[in-house]
Amino acid sequence: MRETLAVESVLPPAPGAERYLALDFVNSAIALPGGQFVDLLGSPEATNQWLANRDLAPADAGVQEMCATQLRVLREHLRALFAAYVAGLIPVPAALSAVNDALSRVPTAALLHWDEKNGPHRTAVCPPNEILDRALATLAADAADLLTGPDAESLTTCDSAPCNRYLLRHGRRHWCSTRCGDRVRAARAYARRTQPKAV
């Protein structure tokens, strides 16, 4: 848990993550220099914390491993869709199916109900056992909005290896954080210093 908090405080959200929850979601698996890898959804407790911090579940939801696994699977499918989009390729059908499955788990319209006390009325229902389905649907819908909206043109990957995060590019900036930008600039400076001089 300490490692999760440390990574979240060291790495600010990638550009665009403040507008698109799905961007924040796909970036919850983080490759760091030195072969390190941090998964902010790596345990049920961490997953519960991540969801609660984003108002997708109550803090005491008690996320189980099966639910955390479903979220990690959706995350990988969304990463596959983002990667296909950035590369200009057609995504694998399984990724599209996974997103559409998540979208269809929760009705988006308020349902019609009828009882003696209230007569006909419409209500959006979210029983406690649907918390995961609602979170999956919310994340999938946000990813679909990003990929089909005007910001999709700005979607790119961080240029700082080994970083695997996605961002919305602003101007010439192609990295997700100052830390990654510093690594890119340092690598360029090193390459210039070590390049053989022309005679």
PDB file of C-alpha atoms in Angstrom:
ATOM      1  CA  MET A   1       0.000   0.000   0.000  1.00  0.00           C
ATOM      2  CA  ARG A   2       2.851   2.409   0.819  1.00  0.00           C
ATOM      3  CA  GLU A   3       4.376   1.782  -2.602  1.00  0.00           C
ATOM      4  CA  THR A   4       1.052   2.636  -4.286  1.00  0.00           C
ATOM      5  CA  LEU A   5       0.768   5.912  -2.407  1.00  0.00           C
ATOM      6  CA  ALA A   6       4.407   6.760  -3.131  1.00  0.00           C
ATOM      7  CA  VAL A   7       3.992   6.186  -6.870  1.00  0.00           C
ATOM      8  CA  GLU A   8       0.785   8.214  -7.018  1.00  0.00           C
ATOM      9  CA  SER A   9       2.499  11.112  -5.235  1.00  0.00           C
ATOM     10  CA  VAL A  10       5.676  10.945  -7.345  1.00  0.00           C
ATOM     11  CA  LEU A  11       3.936  10.581 -10.685  1.00  0.00           C
ATOM     12  CA  PRO A  12       1.239  13.154 -11.257  1.00  0.00           C
ATOM     13  CA  PRO A  13      -1.664  12.190 -13.496  1.00  0.00           C
ATOM     14  CA  ALA A  14      -0.704  12.208 -17.166  1.00  0.00           C
ATOM     15  CA  PRO A  15      -1.958  15.150 -19.223  1.00  0.00           C
ATOM     16  CA  GLY A  16      -5.618  14.522 -20.021  1.00  0.00           C
ATOM     17  CA  ALA A  17      -6.257  12.193 -17.056  1.00  0.00           C
ATOM     18  CA  GLU A  18      -8.050  14.997 -15.252  1.00  0.00           C
ATOM     19  CA  ARG A  19     -10.656  15.018 -18.055  1.00  0.00           C
ATOM     20  CA  TYR A  20     -10.753  11.303 -18.877  1.00  0.00           C
ATOM     21  CA  LEU A  21     -11.024   8.778 -16.080  1.00  0.00           C
ATOM     22  CA  ALA A  22     -10.253   6.039 -18.629  1.00  0.00           C
ATOM     23  CA  LEU A  23      -6.823   7.597 -19.250  1.00  0.00           C
ATOM     24  CA  ASP A  24      -6.133   7.513 -15.522  1.00  0.00           C
ATOM     25  CA  PHE A  25      -7.379   3.912 -15.476  1.00  0.00           C
ATOM     26  CA  VAL A  26      -5.132   2.603 -18.274  1.00  0.00           C
ATOM     27  CA  ASN A  27      -2.201   4.347 -16.607  1.00  0.00           C
ATOM     28  CA  SER A  28      -2.746   2.460 -13.340  1.00  0.00           C
ATOM     29  CA  ALA A  29      -0.157  -0.110 -14.509  1.00  0.00           C
ATOM     30  CA  ILE A  30       3.135   1.749 -14.467  1.00  0.00           C
ATOM     31  CA  ALA A  31       6.516   0.687 -15.854  1.00  0.00           C
ATOM     32  CA  LEU A  32       9.358   2.498 -14.104  1.00  0.00           C
ATOM     33  CA  PRO A  33      13.100   2.701 -14.818  1.00  0.00           C
ATOM     34  CA  GLY A  34      15.227  -0.175 -13.607  1.00  0.00           C
ATOM     35  CA  GLY A  35      12.687  -2.818 -14.555  1.00  0.00           C
ATOM     36  CA  GLN A  36      10.306  -1.833 -11.772  1.00  0.00           C
ATOM     37  CA  PHE A  37       6.557  -2.177 -12.288  1.00  0.00           C
ATOM     38  CA  VAL A  38       3.753  -0.859 -10.091  1.00  0.00           C
ATOM     39  CA  ASP A  39       0.145  -1.931 -10.420  1.00  0.00           C
ATOM     40  CA  LEU A  40      -2.236   0.429  -8.623  1.00  0.00           C
ATOM     41  CA  LEU A  41      -4.870  -2.329  -8.980  1.00  0.00           C
ATOM     42  CA  GLY A  42      -2.467  -5.057  -7.857  1.00  0.00           C
ATOM     43  CA  SER A  43      -4.479  -6.188  -4.841  1.00  0.00           C
ATOM     44  CA  PRO A  44      -8.125  -6.032  -3.805  1.00  0.00           C
ATOM     45  CA  GLU A  45      -7.271  -3.384  -1.183  1.00  0.00           C
ATOM     46  CA  ALA A  46      -5.378  -1.211  -3.679  1.00  0.00           C
ATOM     47  CA  THR A  47      -8.192  -1.618  -6.196  1.00  0.00           C
ATOM     48  CA  ASN A  48     -10.774  -0.584  -3.611  1.00  0.00           C
ATOM     49  CA  GLN A  49      -8.656   2.451  -2.743  1.00  0.00           C
ATOM     50  CA  TRP A  50      -8.242   3.416  -6.427  1.00  0.00           C
ATOM     51  CA  LEU A  51     -12.003   3.107  -7.053  1.00  0.00           C
ATOM     52  CA  ALA A  52     -12.918   5.004  -3.874  1.00  0.00           C
ATOM     53  CA  ASN A  53     -10.473   7.819  -4.667  1.00  0.00           C
ATOM     54  CA  ARG A  54     -12.304   8.288  -7.975  1.00  0.00           C
ATOM     55  CA  ASP A  55     -15.832   7.993  -6.560  1.00  0.00           C
ATOM     56  CA  LEU A  56     -16.462   4.697  -8.351  1.00  0.00           C
ATOM     57  CA  ALA A  57     -17.030   2.700  -5.156  1.00  0.00           C
ATOM     58  CA  PRO A  58     -17.477   3.360  -1.456  1.00  0.00           C
ATOM     59  CA  ALA A  59     -14.319   3.190   0.647  1.00  0.00           C
ATOM     60  CA  ASP A  60     -15.743   0.167   2.455  1.00  0.00           C
ATOM     61  CA  ALA A  61     -16.860  -1.700  -0.697  1.00  0.00           C
ATOM     62  CA  GLY A  62     -14.716  -4.694   0.221  1.00  0.00           C
ATOM     63  CA  VAL A  63     -13.445  -5.401  -3.291  1.00  0.00           C
ATOM     64  CA  GLN A  64     -12.544  -9.076  -3.718  1.00  0.00           C
ATOM     65  CA  GLU A  65      -9.797 -10.533  -5.948  1.00  0.00           C
ATOM     66  CA  MET A  66     -12.341 -11.596  -8.592  1.00  0.00           C
ATOM     67  CA  CYS A  67     -13.490  -7.973  -8.966  1.00  0.00           C
ATOM     68  CA  ALA A  68      -9.937  -6.648  -9.035  1.00  0.00           C
ATOM     69  CA  THR A  69      -9.119  -9.179 -11.748  1.00  0.00           C
ATOM     70  CA  GLN A  70     -12.097  -8.063 -13.843  1.00  0.00           C
ATOM     71  CA  LEU A  71     -10.899  -4.471 -13.621  1.00  0.00           C
ATOM     72  CA  ARG A  72      -7.341  -5.434 -14.571  1.00  0.00           C
ATOM     73  CA  VAL A  73      -8.665  -7.409 -17.572  1.00  0.00           C
ATOM     74  CA  LEU A  74     -10.726  -4.425 -18.760  1.00  0.00           C
ATOM     75  CA  ARG A  75      -7.673  -2.201 -18.284  1.00  0.00           C
ATOM     76  CA  GLU A  76      -5.589  -4.436 -20.577  1.00  0.00           C
ATOM     77  CA  HIS A  77      -8.335  -4.409 -23.216  1.00  0.00           C
ATOM     78  CA  LEU A  78      -8.511  -0.615 -23.044  1.00  0.00           C
ATOM     79  CA  ARG A  79      -4.715  -0.411 -23.316  1.00  0.00           C
ATOM     80  CA  ALA A  80      -4.968  -2.592 -26.438  1.00  0.00           C
ATOM     81  CA  LEU A  81      -7.568  -0.223 -27.912  1.00  0.00           C
ATOM     82  CA  PHE A  82      -5.467   2.839 -27.101  1.00  0.00           C
ATOM     83  CA  ALA A  83      -2.347   1.194 -28.571  1.00  0.00           C
ATOM     84  CA  ALA A  84      -4.221   0.275 -31.754  1.00  0.00           C
ATOM     85  CA  TYR A  85      -5.561   3.808 -32.082  1.00  0.00           C
ATOM     86  CA  VAL A  86      -2.159   5.441 -31.553  1.00  0.00           C
ATOM     87  CA  ALA A  87      -0.541   3.049 -34.088  1.00  0.00           C
ATOM     88  CA  GLY A  88      -3.357   3.472 -36.605  1.00  0.00           C
ATOM     89  CA  LEU A  89      -4.243  -0.223 -36.504  1.00  0.00           C
ATOM     90  CA  ILE A  90      -7.487  -2.170 -36.160  1.00  0.00           C
ATOM     91  CA  PRO A  91      -7.779  -3.475 -32.585  1.00  0.00           C
ATOM     92  CA  VAL A  92      -8.239  -7.127 -31.759  1.00  0.00           C
ATOM     93  CA  PRO A  93     -11.942  -8.054 -31.650  1.00  0.00           C
ATOM     94  CA  ALA A  94     -11.638  -9.293 -28.056  1.00  0.00           C
ATOM     95  CA  ALA A  95     -10.785  -5.759 -26.861  1.00  0.00           C
ATOM     96  CA  LEU A  96     -13.857  -4.289 -28.549  1.00  0.00           C
ATOM     97  CA  SER A  97     -16.040  -7.080 -27.194  1.00  0.00           C
ATOM     98  CA  ALA A  98     -14.769  -6.523 -23.663  1.00  0.00           C
ATOM     99  CA  VAL A  99     -15.571  -2.802 -23.801  1.00  0.00           C
ATOM    100  CA  ASN A 100     -19.019  -3.391 -25.279  1.00  0.00           C
ATOM    101  CA  ASP A 101     -19.701  -6.057 -22.666  1.00  0.00           C
ATOM    102  CA  ALA A 102     -18.789  -3.608 -19.906  1.00  0.00           C
ATOM    103  CA  LEU A 103     -20.961  -0.917 -21.496  1.00  0.00           C
ATOM    104  CA  SER A 104     -23.973  -3.196 -21.639  1.00  0.00           C
ATOM    105  CA  ARG A 105     -23.740  -4.409 -18.016  1.00  0.00           C
ATOM    106  CA  VAL A 106     -25.544  -1.400 -16.611  1.00  0.00           C
ATOM    107  CA  PRO A 107     -28.579   0.247 -18.149  1.00  0.00           C
ATOM    108  CA  THR A 108     -27.923   3.908 -18.856  1.00  0.00           C
ATOM    109  CA  ALA A 109     -31.596   4.902 -18.834  1.00  0.00           C
ATOM    110  CA  ALA A 110     -33.733   5.103 -15.732  1.00  0.00           C
ATOM    111  CA  LEU A 111     -36.070   2.108 -15.726  1.00  0.00           C
ATOM    112  CA  LEU A 112     -39.841   2.290 -15.472  1.00  0.00           C
ATOM    113  CA  HIS A 113     -41.249   1.166 -12.124  1.00  0.00           C
ATOM    114  CA  TRP A 114     -44.831   1.010 -10.900  1.00  0.00           C
ATOM    115  CA  ASP A 115     -46.110   0.583  -7.394  1.00  0.00           C
ATOM    116  CA  GLU A 116     -49.185   1.436  -5.347  1.00  0.00           C
ATOM    117  CA  LYS A 117     -47.522   4.263  -3.431  1.00  0.00           C
ATOM    118  CA  ASN A 118     -45.816   6.119  -6.311  1.00  0.00           C
ATOM    119  CA  GLY A 119     -47.654   4.869  -9.378  1.00  0.00           C
ATOM    120  CA  PRO A 120     -45.535   4.878 -12.540  1.00  0.00           C
ATOM    121  CA  HIS A 121     -42.080   6.395 -12.051  1.00  0.00           C
ATOM    122  CA  ARG A 122     -38.576   6.056 -13.436  1.00  0.00           C
ATOM    123  CA  THR A 123     -35.581   5.187 -11.302  1.00  0.00           C
ATOM    124  CA  ALA A 124     -31.960   4.376 -11.996  1.00  0.00           C
ATOM    125  CA  VAL A 125     -31.187   1.487  -9.680  1.00  0.00           C
ATOM    126  CA  CYS A 126     -27.735   0.555  -8.434  1.00  0.00           C
ATOM    127  CA  PRO A 127     -27.907  -2.231  -5.870  1.00  0.00           C
ATOM    128  CA  PRO A 128     -24.681  -2.809  -3.911  1.00  0.00           C
ATOM    129  CA  ASN A 129     -23.893  -5.953  -5.920  1.00  0.00           C
ATOM    130  CA  GLU A 130     -23.698  -3.811  -9.066  1.00  0.00           C
ATOM    131  CA  ILE A 131     -20.890  -1.536  -7.862  1.00  0.00           C
ATOM    132  CA  LEU A 132     -18.317  -3.348  -9.991  1.00  0.00           C
ATOM    133  CA  ASP A 133     -20.566  -3.418 -13.061  1.00  0.00           C
ATOM    134  CA  ARG A 134     -21.206   0.304 -12.732  1.00  0.00           C
ATOM    135  CA  ALA A 135     -17.476   1.032 -12.370  1.00  0.00           C
ATOM    136  CA  LEU A 136     -16.660  -1.124 -15.419  1.00  0.00           C
ATOM    137  CA  ALA A 137     -19.404   0.566 -17.460  1.00  0.00           C
ATOM    138  CA  THR A 138     -18.266   4.046 -16.393  1.00  0.00           C
ATOM    139  CA  LEU A 139     -14.643   3.356 -17.344  1.00  0.00           C
ATOM    140  CA  ALA A 140     -15.626   1.737 -20.660  1.00  0.00           C
ATOM    141  CA  ALA A 141     -17.965   4.626 -21.550  1.00  0.00           C
ATOM    142  CA  ASP A 142     -15.262   7.170 -20.756  1.00  0.00           C
ATOM    143  CA  ALA A 143     -12.767   5.305 -22.959  1.00  0.00           C
ATOM    144  CA  ALA A 144     -15.325   5.146 -25.786  1.00  0.00           C
ATOM    145  CA  ASP A 145     -15.952   8.892 -25.429  1.00  0.00           C
ATOM    146  CA  LEU A 146     -12.218   9.588 -25.598  1.00  0.00           C
ATOM    147  CA  LEU A 147     -11.630   7.363 -28.632  1.00  0.00           C
ATOM    148  CA  THR A 148     -14.599   8.776 -30.569  1.00  0.00           C
ATOM    149  CA  GLY A 149     -14.275  12.429 -29.542  1.00  0.00           C
ATOM    150  CA  PRO A 150     -12.113  15.339 -30.711  1.00  0.00           C
ATOM    151  CA  ASP A 151      -9.408  14.646 -28.091  1.00  0.00           C
ATOM    152  CA  ALA A 152      -8.614  11.288 -29.711  1.00  0.00           C
ATOM    153  CA  GLU A 153      -6.269  13.052 -32.139  1.00  0.00           C
ATOM    154  CA  SER A 154      -4.093  14.040 -29.175  1.00  0.00           C
ATOM    155  CA  LEU A 155      -3.868  10.547 -27.663  1.00  0.00           C
ATOM    156  CA  THR A 156      -0.287   9.285 -27.622  1.00  0.00           C
ATOM    157  CA  THR A 157       2.180   7.291 -25.560  1.00  0.00           C
ATOM    158  CA  CYS A 158       4.900   8.758 -23.379  1.00  0.00           C
ATOM    159  CA  ASP A 159       8.170   9.058 -25.309  1.00  0.00           C
ATOM    160  CA  SER A 160      10.298   8.283 -22.261  1.00  0.00           C
ATOM    161  CA  ALA A 161      11.290   4.619 -22.147  1.00  0.00           C
ATOM    162  CA  PRO A 162      10.376   2.480 -20.288  1.00  0.00           C
ATOM    163  CA  CYS A 163       7.263   4.523 -19.381  1.00  0.00           C
ATOM    164  CA  ASN A 164       4.080   2.895 -20.670  1.00  0.00           C
ATOM    165  CA  ARG A 165       1.598   5.646 -19.826  1.00  0.00           C
ATOM    166  CA  TYR A 166      -0.793   7.332 -22.255  1.00  0.00           C
ATOM    167  CA  LEU A 167      -1.472  11.050 -22.391  1.00  0.00           C
ATOM    168  CA  LEU A 168      -3.197  13.733 -24.399  1.00  0.00           C
ATOM    169  CA  ARG A 169      -0.427  15.585 -26.214  1.00  0.00           C
ATOM    170  CA  HIS A 170      -0.286  19.373 -25.856  1.00  0.00           C
ATOM    171  CA  GLY A 171       1.935  21.077 -28.394  1.00  0.00           C
ATOM    172  CA  ARG A 172       5.288  19.330 -28.809  1.00  0.00           C
ATOM    173  CA  ARG A 173       5.229  17.654 -25.379  1.00  0.00           C
ATOM    174  CA  HIS A 174       5.291  13.871 -25.749  1.00  0.00           C
ATOM    175  CA  TRP A 175       5.895  12.746 -22.190  1.00  0.00           C
ATOM    176  CA  CYS A 176       3.539  12.173 -19.287  1.00  0.00           C
ATOM    177  CA  SER A 177       5.392  13.971 -16.498  1.00  0.00           C
ATOM    178  CA  THR A 178       8.291  16.290 -15.755  1.00  0.00           C
ATOM    179  CA  ARG A 179      10.219  13.255 -14.510  1.00  0.00           C
ATOM    180  CA  CYS A 180       9.849  11.497 -17.879  1.00  0.00           C
ATOM    181  CA  GLY A 181      10.648  14.726 -19.732  1.00  0.00           C
ATOM    182  CA  ASP A 182      13.855  15.110 -17.713  1.00  0.00           C
ATOM    183  CA  ARG A 183      14.844  11.531 -18.641  1.00  0.00           C
ATOM    184  CA  VAL A 184      14.277  12.267 -22.354  1.00  0.00           C
ATOM    185  CA  ARG A 185      16.320  15.475 -22.208  1.00  0.00           C
ATOM    186  CA  ALA A 186      19.115  13.761 -20.246  1.00  0.00           C
ATOM    187  CA  ALA A 187      19.254  10.910 -22.784  1.00  0.00           C
ATOM    188  CA  ARG A 188      19.453  13.403 -25.673  1.00  0.00           C
ATOM    189  CA  ALA A 189      22.227  15.360 -23.945  1.00  0.00           C
ATOM    190  CA  TYR A 190      24.152  12.156 -23.262  1.00  0.00           C
ATOM    191  CA  ALA A 191      23.781  11.070 -26.894  1.00  0.00           C
ATOM    192  CA  ARG A 192      25.132  14.422 -28.087  1.00  0.00           C
ATOM    193  CA  ARG A 193      28.135  14.236 -25.699  1.00  0.00           C
ATOM    194  CA  THR A 194      29.044  10.675 -26.635  1.00  0.00           C
ATOM    195  CA  GLN A 195      28.528  11.049 -30.379  1.00  0.00           C
ATOM    196  CA  PRO A 196      31.815  10.818 -32.296  1.00  0.00           C
ATOM    197  CA  LYS A 197      32.922  14.209 -33.551  1.00  0.00           C
ATOM    198  CA  ALA A 198      33.106  14.673 -37.303  1.00  0.00           C
ATOM    199  CA  VAL A 199      36.624  15.366 -38.535  1.00  0.00           C
TER     200      VAL A 199
END
